Short mmCIF file of C-alpha atoms in Angstrom, two decimals:
data_model
loop_
_atom_site.label_atom_id
_atom_site.label_comp_id
_atom_site.label_asym_id
_atom_site.label_seq_id
_atom_site.Cartn_x
_atom_site.Cartn_y
_atom_site.Cartn_z
CA MET A 163 31.64 -2.92 -9.61
CA SER A 164 35.45 -4.87 -9.13
CA ASP A 165 35.04 -6.67 -6.10
CA LEU A 166 31.66 -7.60 -3.55
CA GLN A 167 32.94 -5.63 -0.82
CA GLY A 168 30.81 -2.20 -2.05
CA VAL A 169 27.34 -4.75 -1.88
CA LEU A 170 28.79 -6.44 0.90
CA GLU A 171 28.37 -3.00 3.15
CA GLN A 172 24.57 -1.85 0.77
CA LEU A 173 23.31 -4.92 2.59
CA ALA A 174 24.35 -3.96 5.95
CA PRO A 175 20.91 -2.98 7.33
CA CYS A 176 19.31 -5.89 7.07
CA MET A 177 22.14 -8.73 8.18
CA ASP A 178 19.63 -9.20 11.25
CA ALA A 179 16.90 -10.24 9.49
CA PRO A 180 14.91 -13.50 9.47
CA ALA A 181 14.61 -13.76 5.94
CA LEU A 182 16.82 -12.07 2.18
CA TRP A 183 14.12 -11.67 -0.76
CA LEU A 184 16.57 -11.85 -3.88
CA GLY A 185 13.70 -10.47 -6.49
CA LEU A 186 14.84 -12.63 -9.65
CA SER A 187 13.41 -11.63 -13.21
CA GLY A 188 16.70 -13.45 -14.72
CA GLY A 189 18.15 -10.24 -16.55
CA LEU A 190 21.10 -9.12 -15.99
CA ASP A 191 20.60 -7.30 -12.72
CA SER A 192 19.29 -9.64 -11.13
CA MET A 193 21.81 -12.30 -11.93
CA VAL A 194 24.67 -10.19 -11.04
CA LEU A 195 22.89 -10.34 -7.52
CA LEU A 196 21.57 -13.54 -7.04
CA HIS A 197 25.54 -13.88 -7.89
CA ALA A 198 26.85 -11.72 -5.83
CA VAL A 199 25.04 -12.86 -2.41
CA THR A 200 25.86 -16.21 -2.69
CA GLU A 201 29.35 -15.08 -3.46
CA LEU A 202 29.30 -12.84 -0.17
CA ARG A 203 27.07 -15.57 2.38
CA ARG A 204 30.11 -18.46 1.41
CA HIS A 205 32.56 -16.41 3.50
CA SER A 206 29.66 -13.27 5.87
CA PRO A 207 26.88 -14.72 7.99
CA LEU A 208 24.26 -13.41 5.91
CA PRO A 209 20.52 -14.69 6.43
CA PRO A 210 18.73 -17.23 4.34
CA LEU A 211 18.24 -16.38 1.21
CA LYS A 212 15.42 -16.80 -0.68
CA ALA A 213 14.16 -15.52 -4.46
CA ILE A 214 11.04 -14.64 -5.28
CA HIS A 215 10.37 -14.27 -9.73
CA VAL A 216 6.99 -13.09 -10.97
CA HIS A 217 5.62 -15.05 -14.01
CA HIS A 218 3.42 -11.73 -15.26
CA GLY A 219 2.03 -14.26 -18.35
CA ILE A 220 3.16 -11.71 -21.11
CA HIS A 221 6.06 -12.90 -23.11
CA PRO A 222 5.52 -16.57 -25.01
CA ASP A 223 9.02 -17.72 -23.68
CA ALA A 224 7.93 -16.62 -19.90
CA ASP A 225 7.87 -20.06 -18.84
CA ARG A 226 11.91 -20.28 -20.50
CA TRP A 227 12.23 -17.64 -18.09
CA VAL A 228 11.38 -19.38 -15.05
CA GLU A 229 12.73 -21.98 -15.81
CA HIS A 230 16.42 -20.46 -16.52
CA CYS A 231 15.74 -19.15 -13.18
CA GLN A 232 14.89 -22.53 -11.68
CA ARG A 233 18.21 -23.58 -12.30
CA GLU A 234 20.08 -21.13 -11.55
CA CYS A 235 18.25 -20.98 -7.97
CA ALA A 236 19.42 -24.68 -7.84
CA ALA A 237 23.25 -24.04 -8.80
CA ARG A 238 23.58 -22.04 -6.61
CA GLN A 239 21.40 -23.80 -3.67
CA VAL A 240 18.75 -21.19 -2.86
CA ASP A 241 15.04 -21.63 -2.52
CA LEU A 242 13.04 -20.07 -5.28
CA VAL A 243 9.00 -19.11 -5.54
CA VAL A 244 7.77 -18.88 -8.60
CA HIS A 245 4.04 -16.65 -8.40
CA ARG A 246 1.75 -16.44 -11.76
CA VAL A 247 -0.39 -13.03 -11.62
CA THR A 248 -2.67 -12.39 -14.57
CA LEU A 249 -3.05 -8.36 -15.71
CA PRO A 250 -6.19 -6.54 -16.15
CA SER A 251 -6.91 -5.53 -19.35
CA GLY A 252 -6.32 -2.11 -20.65
CA GLY A 253 -4.34 0.22 -18.43
CA ASN A 254 -0.75 0.89 -19.27
CA VAL A 255 1.15 -2.43 -19.42
CA GLU A 256 4.26 -1.28 -17.82
CA GLU A 257 2.61 0.27 -15.02
CA LEU A 258 0.34 -3.13 -14.22
CA ALA A 259 3.04 -5.30 -14.69
CA ARG A 260 4.57 -3.24 -11.58
CA ASP A 261 2.04 -2.69 -9.80
CA ALA A 262 1.34 -6.79 -9.66
CA ARG A 263 5.22 -7.72 -8.87
CA TYR A 264 4.94 -5.86 -5.79
CA ALA A 265 1.55 -6.80 -5.02
CA VAL A 266 3.49 -10.53 -4.99
CA PHE A 267 7.02 -8.90 -3.06
CA GLU A 268 4.28 -7.60 -0.46
CA GLN A 269 2.51 -10.99 0.10
CA GLN A 270 5.37 -12.56 0.67
CA LEU A 271 7.29 -10.59 2.84
CA GLY A 272 7.04 -11.76 6.26
CA ALA A 273 8.14 -10.02 9.60
CA GLY A 274 11.17 -8.23 9.13
CA ASP A 275 12.25 -9.80 6.12
CA TRP A 276 14.14 -7.57 3.37
CA LEU A 277 13.53 -8.14 0.22
CA LEU A 278 16.74 -7.30 -2.46
CA LEU A 279 15.98 -5.24 -6.09
CA ALA A 280 19.39 -5.02 -8.24
CA HIS A 281 18.22 -1.58 -10.06
CA HIS A 282 21.14 0.54 -10.70
CA ALA A 283 22.45 3.39 -11.85
CA ASP A 284 20.72 3.94 -14.92
CA ASP A 285 17.71 2.94 -13.79
CA GLN A 286 17.91 5.23 -11.73
CA LEU A 287 19.08 7.63 -14.64
CA GLU A 288 16.25 6.41 -16.33
CA THR A 289 13.64 7.04 -13.52
CA LEU A 290 14.72 10.65 -12.77
CA LEU A 291 14.14 11.29 -16.18
CA PHE A 292 10.86 9.83 -17.25
CA ARG A 293 9.58 11.65 -13.33
CA LEU A 294 10.84 14.86 -15.07
CA MET A 295 9.12 14.51 -18.01
CA ARG A 296 5.45 13.91 -16.69
CA GLY A 297 5.90 16.96 -14.28
CA THR A 298 7.27 14.88 -11.59
CA GLY A 299 7.54 17.58 -7.91
CA VAL A 300 9.95 17.04 -5.66
CA ARG A 301 9.41 13.40 -4.49
CA GLY A 302 9.89 12.37 -7.51
CA LEU A 303 13.15 14.30 -7.83
CA ALA A 304 14.62 11.74 -5.23
CA GLY A 305 14.06 8.75 -7.56
CA MET A 306 14.58 5.00 -6.51
CA PRO A 307 14.89 5.42 -2.81
CA ARG A 308 17.58 3.34 -1.68
CA SER A 309 15.21 1.56 1.08
CA ARG A 310 11.77 1.65 2.15
CA ALA A 311 8.74 0.03 4.12
CA LEU A 312 7.30 -2.68 2.23
CA GLY A 313 4.27 -4.29 3.73
CA GLN A 314 5.82 -6.09 7.21
CA GLY A 315 9.55 -6.25 5.76
CA ARG A 316 11.48 -3.96 3.63
CA LEU A 317 12.84 -2.95 0.60
CA LEU A 318 16.52 -3.12 -0.49
CA ARG A 319 18.16 -1.66 -4.25
CA PRO A 320 22.19 -2.38 -2.83
CA LEU A 321 23.45 -1.65 -6.24
CA LEU A 322 21.92 1.69 -6.98
CA ASP A 323 26.21 3.04 -7.13
CA TRP A 324 26.85 1.27 -10.31
CA THR A 325 26.06 0.84 -13.71
CA ARG A 326 24.70 -0.90 -15.27
CA ALA A 327 28.08 -1.35 -17.90
CA GLN A 328 29.78 -1.69 -14.84
CA LEU A 329 27.20 -4.76 -13.51
CA ALA A 330 27.11 -5.93 -17.63
CA ASP A 331 31.22 -6.16 -17.23
CA TRP A 332 31.44 -7.85 -14.03
CA ALA A 333 28.86 -10.30 -15.15
CA ALA A 334 31.22 -11.02 -17.82
CA ALA A 335 34.25 -11.76 -16.09
CA GLN A 336 31.94 -14.14 -13.48
CA GLY A 337 30.50 -16.50 -16.65
CA LEU A 338 27.05 -15.52 -15.92
CA ALA A 339 23.97 -16.27 -17.94
CA TRP A 340 21.09 -14.20 -18.00
CA ILE A 341 17.93 -13.88 -20.68
CA GLU A 342 17.23 -10.55 -22.82
CA ASP A 343 13.49 -10.14 -22.73
CA PRO A 344 12.88 -8.55 -26.17
CA ALA A 345 10.55 -5.48 -24.18
CA ASN A 346 13.60 -4.22 -22.75
CA ALA A 347 14.57 -3.47 -26.99
CA ASP A 348 10.70 -2.55 -28.12
CA PRO A 349 10.97 1.01 -28.72
CA ARG A 350 6.51 1.35 -28.20
CA TYR A 351 7.18 1.35 -24.26
CA ALA A 352 8.55 4.70 -22.80
CA ARG A 353 11.27 3.66 -20.66
CA THR A 354 12.66 1.30 -23.48
CA ALA A 355 12.45 4.76 -26.04
CA LEU A 356 14.03 6.72 -23.83
CA ARG A 357 17.25 3.74 -21.99
CA HIS A 358 18.11 3.90 -26.01
CA GLN A 359 17.74 6.80 -27.97
CA LEU A 360 17.12 10.05 -25.59
CA LEU A 361 20.08 8.88 -22.79
CA PRO A 362 22.32 8.07 -25.28
CA TYR A 363 21.73 10.98 -26.91
CA LEU A 364 21.96 13.40 -23.69
CA ARG A 365 25.13 11.09 -22.78
CA GLN A 366 26.88 12.53 -26.00
CA HIS A 367 25.88 15.80 -25.58
CA TRP A 368 25.72 16.64 -22.22
CA PRO A 369 28.76 14.20 -20.56
CA MET A 370 27.52 15.35 -17.47
CA LEU A 371 24.57 15.04 -16.95
CA PRO A 372 24.39 11.48 -15.07
CA ASN A 373 26.27 13.05 -12.54
CA ASN A 374 23.95 15.93 -11.75
CA LEU A 375 20.73 14.28 -12.42
CA LEU A 376 21.99 11.86 -9.46
CA ARG A 377 23.24 15.18 -7.85
CA LEU A 378 19.63 16.91 -8.12
CA ALA A 379 17.99 13.16 -6.78
CA GLY A 380 20.01 13.65 -3.55
CA HIS A 381 19.33 17.80 -2.98
CA ALA A 382 15.54 16.72 -3.15
CA GLY A 383 15.71 13.51 -1.28
CA GLU A 384 17.16 16.31 1.56
CA ALA A 385 14.28 18.56 1.00
CA ASN A 386 11.54 15.92 0.99
CA GLN A 387 13.70 15.42 4.49
CA LEU A 388 12.66 18.64 5.41
CA LEU A 389 8.52 18.66 4.16
CA ASP A 390 8.53 15.44 5.78
CA GLU A 391 9.08 16.64 9.04
CA ARG A 392 6.89 20.01 8.54
CA ALA A 393 3.63 17.37 7.80
CA ALA A 394 4.77 14.99 11.33
CA GLU A 395 4.60 18.23 12.89
CA ASP A 396 1.70 19.54 11.24
CA LEU A 397 -0.14 16.36 11.62
CA GLN A 398 0.48 16.54 15.17
CA ALA A 399 -1.03 19.98 15.53
CA LEU A 400 -3.69 18.71 13.59
CA GLY A 401 -4.83 16.55 16.93
CA GLU A 402 -5.89 13.10 18.35
CA PRO A 403 -8.10 10.64 16.12
CA PRO A 404 -10.97 10.04 16.99
CA ALA A 405 -11.86 8.49 20.09
CA ASP A 406 -15.28 6.31 19.22
CA PRO A 407 -13.69 2.46 18.55
CA TRP A 408 -15.38 2.94 15.31
CA LEU A 409 -14.19 5.70 14.17
CA ALA A 410 -10.31 5.13 15.26
CA CYS A 411 -9.65 2.66 13.48
CA TRP A 412 -9.67 4.49 9.23
CA PRO A 413 -7.53 6.96 9.01
CA SER A 414 -8.34 10.52 9.40
CA LEU A 415 -8.03 14.49 9.09
CA ASP A 416 -9.34 17.24 10.72
CA MET A 417 -10.85 18.93 8.16
CA GLN A 418 -11.67 22.75 10.09
CA ALA A 419 -7.46 22.41 11.04
CA LEU A 420 -6.19 21.16 8.11
CA GLY A 421 -8.27 24.23 6.08
CA GLY A 422 -6.26 26.37 8.80
CA LEU A 423 -3.45 25.98 7.29
CA SER A 424 -1.52 27.45 3.85
CA PRO A 425 -2.57 25.70 0.29
CA ALA A 426 1.65 25.07 0.00
CA ARG A 427 1.44 22.75 3.50
CA GLN A 428 -2.70 21.67 3.31
CA LYS A 429 -1.12 19.87 -0.49
CA ASN A 430 2.44 18.29 2.01
CA LEU A 431 -0.03 17.95 4.73
CA LEU A 432 -1.82 15.37 2.65
CA ARG A 433 1.03 14.19 0.31
CA TYR A 434 2.97 12.97 3.40
CA TRP A 435 0.03 11.77 4.95
CA LEU A 436 -1.09 9.59 1.96
CA HIS A 437 2.55 8.48 1.84
CA GLN A 438 1.90 6.98 5.35
CA GLN A 439 -0.61 5.30 5.10
CA GLY A 440 0.92 3.34 2.24
CA LEU A 441 -0.76 4.72 -1.45
CA ARG A 442 0.77 5.72 -4.13
CA LEU A 443 1.43 9.28 -4.07
CA PRO A 444 -1.16 11.96 -6.45
CA ASP A 445 0.29 14.01 -9.49
CA GLN A 446 0.01 17.74 -8.92
CA ARG A 447 -3.20 18.26 -11.02
CA HIS A 448 -4.71 14.89 -9.09
CA LEU A 449 -3.87 16.76 -5.68
CA HIS A 450 -5.02 19.63 -6.68
CA THR A 451 -8.28 18.43 -7.83
CA LEU A 452 -8.84 17.03 -4.77
CA LEU A 453 -8.22 19.39 -2.99
CA GLU A 454 -10.54 21.77 -4.75
CA GLN A 455 -13.26 18.87 -4.93
CA LEU A 456 -12.62 18.43 -0.70
CA ALA A 457 -13.19 22.34 -0.67
CA ALA A 458 -17.19 21.80 -1.97
CA ALA A 459 -20.10 23.24 0.02
CA GLY A 460 -19.87 22.12 3.62
CA ASP A 461 -23.25 20.30 3.60
CA SER A 462 -21.34 18.44 0.74
CA GLN A 463 -19.36 14.86 1.19
CA PRO A 464 -17.46 15.15 -1.64
CA ARG A 465 -15.65 11.62 -2.26
CA VAL A 466 -12.28 11.18 -4.51
CA ARG A 467 -11.34 8.37 -5.78
CA ILE A 468 -7.10 8.07 -5.30
CA HIS A 469 -4.53 4.91 -6.04
CA GLN A 470 -6.25 2.29 -4.13
CA GLY A 471 -7.96 4.13 -1.79
CA LEU A 472 -11.03 7.00 -1.16
CA VAL A 473 -11.02 10.10 0.78
CA HIS A 474 -14.45 10.98 1.36
CA ARG A 475 -15.29 13.80 3.97
CA SER A 476 -17.92 13.37 6.28
CA SER A 477 -18.86 14.85 9.91
CA GLY A 478 -16.22 17.43 9.58
CA ARG A 479 -13.51 14.82 8.86
CA LEU A 480 -11.27 13.58 5.42
CA TRP A 481 -11.77 10.17 5.95
CA LEU A 482 -9.41 7.24 3.46
CA LEU A 483 -10.71 4.05 3.24
CA PRO A 484 -10.84 1.61 0.67
CA GLU A 485 -10.42 1.48 -3.12
CA GLN A 486 -13.74 0.24 -2.68
CA GLY A 487 -15.79 2.44 -0.08
CA VAL A 488 -16.48 -0.02 3.30
CA PRO A 489 -19.46 -2.83 2.70
CA ALA A 490 -22.98 -2.69 3.14
CA GLY A 491 -23.36 -5.21 5.34
CA GLN A 492 -25.58 -8.02 4.32
CA ASP A 493 -28.69 -10.22 6.73
CA GLN A 494 -27.48 -13.19 8.09
CA SER A 495 -28.84 -15.23 10.14
CA TRP A 496 -27.19 -15.66 13.95
CA GLU A 497 -26.76 -17.71 16.67
CA ALA A 498 -27.20 -15.12 19.96
CA GLY A 499 -24.41 -14.90 22.14
CA SER A 500 -21.25 -16.40 19.65
CA SER A 501 -18.94 -14.61 17.68
CA VAL A 502 -19.33 -14.49 14.31
CA LYS A 503 -17.53 -12.65 11.28
CA LEU A 504 -19.64 -10.72 9.52
CA THR A 505 -20.86 -12.10 5.50
CA ALA A 506 -19.82 -8.76 3.87
CA GLY A 507 -16.72 -8.37 5.52
CA ASN A 508 -17.22 -5.96 7.31
CA GLY A 509 -16.15 -6.75 10.55
CA TRP A 510 -16.41 -8.87 13.54
CA LEU A 511 -19.36 -8.91 16.65
CA ARG A 512 -17.74 -9.82 19.86
CA CYS A 513 -19.66 -11.60 22.44
CA SER A 514 -19.04 -12.40 26.16
CA ALA A 515 -21.36 -13.80 29.16
CA GLY A 516 -22.18 -11.50 30.95
CA GLY A 517 -23.88 -8.39 29.50
CA PRO A 518 -26.44 -6.59 29.47
CA LEU A 519 -28.78 -7.91 26.68
CA ALA A 520 -31.15 -11.02 27.93
CA LEU A 521 -29.94 -13.93 26.31
CA ARG A 522 -33.51 -15.01 25.21
CA ALA A 523 -35.26 -17.65 23.29
CA GLY A 524 -36.59 -16.55 19.38
CA GLN A 525 -34.98 -15.86 16.14
CA TRP A 526 -32.24 -14.00 16.56
CA ARG A 527 -30.62 -12.55 13.38
CA ILE A 528 -28.42 -9.57 11.77
CA GLY A 529 -29.87 -6.54 9.73
CA TYR A 530 -28.82 -3.91 8.73
CA ARG A 531 -30.66 -0.47 8.30
CA ARG A 532 -33.19 -0.05 5.60
CA GLY A 533 -35.00 2.83 6.65
CA GLY A 534 -37.49 3.93 9.19
CA GLU A 535 -35.61 2.20 12.10
CA GLU A 536 -36.30 3.33 15.26
CA ILE A 537 -35.38 1.83 19.19
CA ARG A 538 -35.76 3.35 22.87
CA LEU A 539 -33.21 3.18 25.15
CA PRO A 540 -33.50 3.13 28.64
CA GLY A 541 -35.26 5.46 29.53
CA ARG A 542 -35.46 7.60 27.02
CA PRO A 543 -37.96 8.41 24.32
CA THR A 544 -37.88 6.00 21.12
CA GLN A 545 -35.76 7.53 18.66
CA SER A 546 -34.60 6.99 14.85
CA LEU A 547 -31.06 5.38 13.64
CA LYS A 548 -31.14 8.41 12.15
CA ASN A 549 -31.21 10.99 14.32
CA LEU A 550 -29.06 8.24 16.90
CA PHE A 551 -26.50 8.03 14.31
CA GLN A 552 -26.05 11.37 13.93
CA SER A 553 -26.06 12.83 17.10
CA ALA A 554 -23.27 10.10 18.04
CA GLY A 555 -20.79 12.03 15.24
CA ILE A 556 -21.50 8.50 12.59
CA PRO A 557 -20.54 9.50 9.46
CA ALA A 558 -23.05 8.83 6.67
CA TRP A 559 -20.59 6.30 5.35
CA LEU A 560 -20.37 3.70 7.97
CA ARG A 561 -23.92 3.78 8.74
CA PRO A 562 -25.07 0.45 5.87
CA ALA A 563 -21.82 -1.69 7.39
CA VAL A 564 -23.07 -1.03 11.05
CA PRO A 565 -24.67 -4.51 12.05
CA LEU A 566 -28.27 -4.61 13.88
CA LEU A 567 -29.07 -7.33 16.26
CA TYR A 568 -33.15 -8.48 15.89
CA CYS A 569 -35.28 -10.94 18.11
CA ASP A 570 -38.29 -12.05 16.07
CA GLU A 571 -37.47 -9.03 13.82
CA ARG A 572 -37.57 -6.74 17.15
CA LEU A 573 -34.59 -4.22 17.00
CA VAL A 574 -33.25 -5.10 20.54
CA SER A 575 -29.45 -3.57 19.38
CA VAL A 576 -27.10 -1.41 17.65
CA ALA A 577 -24.23 -3.43 16.80
CA GLY A 578 -23.50 -3.55 21.01
CA ARG A 579 -23.77 -0.29 21.04
CA TRP A 580 -27.26 0.90 21.76
CA HIS A 581 -29.50 -1.20 23.95
CA ALA A 582 -33.27 -1.46 23.16
CA GLU A 583 -34.57 -1.02 26.83
CA SER A 584 -36.85 -4.15 26.76
CA ALA A 585 -33.86 -5.90 25.62
CA LEU A 586 -32.31 -5.86 28.94
CA ALA A 587 -31.53 -8.98 30.93
CA ASP A 588 -34.01 -8.42 34.01
CA ALA A 589 -32.71 -9.73 37.17
CA GLY A 590 -32.32 -13.78 37.37
CA GLU A 591 -31.78 -13.56 33.38
CA THR A 592 -28.34 -14.62 31.34
CA GLY A 593 -27.24 -11.07 29.68
CA PHE A 594 -24.54 -11.15 27.47
CA GLY A 595 -22.47 -8.29 25.47
CA VAL A 596 -21.26 -7.59 22.24
CA ILE A 597 -18.76 -5.13 20.11
CA TRP A 598 -18.23 -4.23 17.72
CA GLU A 599 -15.25 -4.10 15.41
CA PRO A 600 -15.75 -2.81 11.89
CA ILE A 601 -11.96 -3.99 10.23
CA PRO A 602 -10.97 -2.43 7.60
CA ASP A 603 -9.65 -4.61 4.76
#
C-alpha cells in the first residue's frame, strides 16, 4: 500500500452515502483504514465519517482499547460511538463475538449508510483455509465478499487487495500507533493457530498458494453468481406468495413446486432463499438434514431450527419464521374501536370508523384460542374456529396468535376477518372496522 489512490478507488461505490461508518478495533488494520480515510477526505469530498467500536468485555485491557480509539478519533476529528455488549455463556467465543459485533453494526447503520471494515488479503486467505478445513461449499469458497448488504445499508472491505505486511509497512511509514490484541497470538483460537502456524508453513513450501487460493475464490464467486441466477429463476417459477394478508408477510415457498425440482436445485434454491432473508447459510450437513426432515410424512408439520430462524412446513408451504416461532397472544382488555399494539408482540389491531361491527356498550377484551370456540357467521350455521381456520388455509403455527374479540364474553369477531352475525351493526348503530396486522419481528 504505497499511496491512497487505490483506497479512494475502492471507496467509489459509497461516495454518495449519507454517512460512512468505520469499524474500529484499534488494531493495525482498522487504524490504517481510519488514517487512510481521514487523509483522503482532506483532498476528496467524502461522506461524513464516523467510527464505531464494540467493547466485547472479554479482555481485561478492553477499557484501555476504548481509550486508544477515543484518543485517535479525537485527533482526527472523527466522532466515535462505543457499544458495550455481553456475550452469552457457552459456545464458540470467536463466533459469539462476531455475531454480537455485526448485530451492533446492523443496528447502527441508517438507510443508505456504508460500513467500512479493514479486512485484508491475509484475512481472506485465512477465511478460505478455515472454510476449506470445515468442508465449505461453493459459496464459502468465494471467501468474504468485498461488498454486501447489511441492515439498512451496505458493508465494504476496501483493503482486500493488500496484505497485512503491506499495511504494516505503510502504518510504520505514517507513524501510526495501534494496539495488539493478545488473542491474535493465542494458539487456543483456531484462526490464530492457522495464521501463525499453518499459513506460514504452506507459504514456505507452496509459495504460489496465496495467489492460487485467491484465484479460486474468484472462480467460486463467478460460479455463485450463476447458481444465484438459476435459483432466482426457480424462485420466480415457484409462484407468487399467498395473497392472504395474514400470510403474505411471512417468507414462504410452495412445497409441491419445490418438490418438482431436482435435489441439487432444491438445495441451491434453499440456500439462495435463506440468504435473501438475511440468514447465515447452513452447511451441507445441516442443509441435508433440513431437506430430510421437510420430506417427512405429509400429515406431519416438521420444524427445523437454523441460525436466527425456524423453517416450518405447514399447509402445503415452507415457512420461514422467527427463531422462537410466532408468539402466542396474551389476553388483554380493550377499548372497542381503538387501534392497539398486542402485548405479546403478535402485531397490531387497526381500527377504523364506519365498519360492520356494532360499537356496543359492554366489557370488551382481546382473547385467544383455548379450544372449542365457535362462531355463527352471517347466513351460515355455527361452526368451530378450528374448521374455520382449516377451510381458510390458516397454518396451525399462526392460529394461537390470531386475536379474538369478545364483548361480555361473547365472541364477536375473529381478528376483524370473520364477524358473528349477532355482532353486526344494525341500521342507526355506530359501526367500526378492525384489521389484524401480524407484523413479524
